CSV table of C-alpha atoms in Angstrom, one decimal:
chain,number,residue,atom,x,y,z
A,1,VAL,CA,30.9,61.2,-26.7
A,2,GLY,CA,33.3,59.2,-24.6
A,3,VAL,CA,31.4,60.3,-21.5
A,4,ILE,CA,28.4,59.3,-23.7
A,5,LEU,CA,29.7,55.9,-24.6
A,6,LEU,CA,30.7,55.4,-21.2
A,7,VAL,CA,27.4,55.8,-20.1
A,8,PHE,CA,25.4,54.1,-22.6
A,9,MET,CA,27.8,51.1,-22.1
A,10,THR,CA,26.7,51.2,-18.4
A,11,ALA,CA,23.7,51.5,-18.9
A,12,SER,CA,23.6,48.8,-21.8
A,13,GLY,CA,25.7,46.7,-18.9
A,14,GLY,CA,22.8,47.3,-16.7
A,15,ALA,CA,20.2,46.2,-18.5
A,16,ALA,CA,22.2,42.9,-19.6
A,17,GLY,CA,22.6,42.2,-15.7
A,18,GLY,CA,18.8,42.4,-15.4
A,19,TYR,CA,17.9,40.5,-17.7
A,20,GLU,CA,20.1,38.2,-16.4
A,21,GLU,CA,18.7,38.0,-13.0
A,22,MET,CA,15.2,37.7,-14.5
A,23,VAL,CA,16.5,34.9,-16.0
A,24,ASN,CA,18.0,33.3,-13.3
A,25,GLN,CA,15.2,34.1,-11.1
A,26,ALA,CA,12.9,32.2,-13.8
A,27,GLU,CA,15.0,29.3,-13.3
A,28,ARG,CA,15.3,29.4,-9.7
A,29,GLU,CA,11.3,29.3,-9.9
A,30,ASP,CA,11.0,26.7,-12.2
A,31,ALA,CA,13.1,25.0,-10.3
A,32,LEU,CA,11.2,25.3,-7.3
A,33,ARG,CA,8.2,24.6,-9.1
A,34,GLN,CA,9.5,21.1,-10.0
A,35,ALA,CA,11.1,20.5,-6.7
A,36,LYS,CA,7.6,20.6,-5.2
A,37,PHE,CA,6.3,18.2,-8.1
A,38,ALA,CA,9.0,15.2,-7.3
A,39,ALA,CA,8.3,15.5,-4.3
A,40,SER,CA,3.9,15.8,-4.6
A,41,VAL,CA,4.7,12.8,-6.9
A,42,GLU,CA,7.2,11.2,-4.2
A,43,LYS,CA,4.3,11.3,-1.1
A,44,GLN,CA,1.8,10.4,-3.4
A,45,HIS,CA,3.8,7.3,-4.5
A,46,LYS,CA,4.3,6.6,-1.0
A,47,GLU,CA,1.0,6.8,-0.1
A,48,VAL,CA,0.0,4.7,-2.7
A,49,LEU,CA,2.4,1.8,-1.5
A,50,HIS,CA,1.0,2.1,1.9
A,51,GLU,CA,-2.3,1.5,0.9
A,52,GLU,CA,-1.5,-1.4,-1.2
A,53,SER,CA,0.8,-2.7,2.2
A,54,LEU,CA,-2.4,-2.8,4.4
A,55,ALA,CA,-4.6,-3.9,1.7
A,56,LEU,CA,-1.8,-6.7,1.5
A,57,GLN,CA,-1.9,-7.5,5.3
A,58,ILE,CA,-5.5,-7.2,5.3
A,59,GLU,CA,-5.6,-9.8,2.5
A,60,LYS,CA,-3.5,-12.6,4.5
A,61,ALA,CA,-5.3,-12.0,8.0
A,62,GLU,CA,-8.7,-12.8,6.2
A,63,SER,CA,-7.0,-15.8,4.2
A,64,LYS,CA,-5.3,-16.3,8.2
A,65,LYS,CA,-8.9,-16.5,9.7
A,66,ARG,CA,-11.1,-18.3,6.4
A,67,SER,CA,-8.1,-21.3,6.7
A,68,GLU,CA,-8.9,-21.2,10.4
A,69,ALA,CA,-12.0,-21.6,10.3
A,70,GLU,CA,-12.4,-23.9,7.6
A,71,GLU,CA,-9.7,-26.4,9.7
A,72,HIS,CA,-12.6,-25.9,12.7
A,73,ALA,CA,-15.0,-26.6,10.4
A,74,ARG,CA,-13.5,-30.3,9.4
A,75,GLU,CA,-12.1,-30.8,13.5
A,76,ARG,CA,-16.5,-30.7,14.1
A,77,THR,CA,-17.0,-32.6,11.3
A,78,ARG,CA,-14.2,-35.4,12.2
A,79,ASN,CA,-15.7,-35.0,16.2
A,80,ALA,CA,-19.3,-35.5,14.8
A,81,GLU,CA,-18.3,-38.5,12.5
A,82,SER,CA,-16.7,-39.7,15.4
A,83,GLN,CA,-19.5,-39.8,18.0
A,84,ALA,CA,-22.1,-40.7,15.3
A,85,GLN,CA,-19.5,-44.0,14.6
A,86,ALA,CA,-19.8,-44.3,18.2
A,87,SER,CA,-23.1,-43.9,19.0
A,88,ALA,CA,-23.7,-46.5,16.2
A,89,ALA,CA,-21.3,-48.6,17.7
A,90,ALA,CA,-23.0,-49.2,21.2
A,91,SER,CA,-26.9,-49.2,19.6
A,92,LEU,CA,-25.0,-52.3,17.8
A,93,ALA,CA,-23.6,-53.6,20.9
A,94,SER,CA,-26.8,-52.9,23.2
A,95,ARG,CA,-28.8,-54.9,20.3
A,96,GLY,CA,-26.7,-57.4,19.8
A,97,PRO,CA,-27.1,-59.3,23.1
A,98,LYS,CA,-31.1,-59.2,22.9
A,99,LEU,CA,-30.9,-60.3,19.5
A,100,SER,CA,-29.1,-63.4,20.3
A,101,LYS,CA,-31.5,-64.4,23.1
């Protein structure tokens, strides 16, 4: 009877150990899945941040180009107005003496 009891206790202990190993394995696999998922989410987050950063850089560059183009247009307008005024003044000056004769 003692031998049978010893065999039964060893067998049940082995079964309990096997169950604990299965639980531990399942927990390790679950932890690994969670870690992989977290890494995937982190990677996607970094990609989104990078894309947003690139979009902001592009927007800034385009804004700078627009500002420069607007400034060049204003400068051309000022130059054209100055030339028109100078031309009008020269025209009036050249007519002035002829009208006084």
